[in-house]
Amino acid sequence: MCGEQWIMCPICGNKTRLKIREDTELINFPLYCPKCKQETLICIKQLHISVIKEPDAKTQSR
C-alpha cells in the first residue's frame, strides 16, 4: 500500500479535507482551506506540494 498524507494549507498550516497518496499528481488544483477560507492553486507530484503564485491583475490603460 502506498503512503498517504493529509494536504496542509500553505497559508495557515492546518489540515484540509483532502488526502494524497505517493502516486497522486495534481496540476493547477484549487485547494480550499475551510479554516482560513482561502483558495490557493497548487501542484502535487510524488507527495511534493508546490504553490502557484498568481500574478496580480493589472489595470488597463486607454
GROMACS .gro file of N, CA and C in nm, residues 1-5 20-24 47:
model
   33
    1MET      N    1   0.084  -0.118   0.000
    1MET     CA    2   0.000   0.000   0.000
    1MET      C    3   0.088   0.124   0.000
    2CYS      N    4   0.045   0.225  -0.074
    2CYS     CA    5   0.121   0.350  -0.084
    2CYS      C    6   0.104   0.433   0.041
    3GLY      N    7   0.204   0.516   0.068
    3GLY     CA    8   0.196   0.609   0.180
    3GLY      C    9   0.094   0.718   0.152
    4GLU      N   10   0.024   0.761   0.255
    4GLU     CA   11  -0.076   0.867   0.241
    4GLU      C   12  -0.044   0.979   0.339
    5GLN      N   13  -0.087   1.100   0.305
    5GLN     CA   14  -0.073   1.211   0.397
    5GLN      C   15  -0.182   1.314   0.366
   20ILE      N   16  -0.364   1.274   0.002
   20ILE     CA   17  -0.297   1.235  -0.121
   20ILE      C   18  -0.214   1.111  -0.096
   21ARG      N   19  -0.189   1.035  -0.203
   21ARG     CA   20  -0.102   0.918  -0.197
   21ARG      C   21   0.025   0.948  -0.274
   22GLU      N   22   0.122   0.857  -0.267
   22GLU     CA   23   0.250   0.877  -0.336
   22GLU      C   24   0.234   0.888  -0.487
   23ASP      N   25   0.133   0.822  -0.544
   23ASP     CA   26   0.114   0.824  -0.689
   23ASP      C   27   0.017   0.933  -0.735
   24THR      N   28  -0.020   1.026  -0.647
   24THR     CA   29  -0.112   1.134  -0.682
   24THR      C   30  -0.037   1.246  -0.754
   47LEU      N   31   0.414   1.340  -0.363
   47LEU     CA   32   0.399   1.397  -0.228
   47LEU      C   33   0.472   1.530  -0.210
   0.00000   0.00000   0.00000
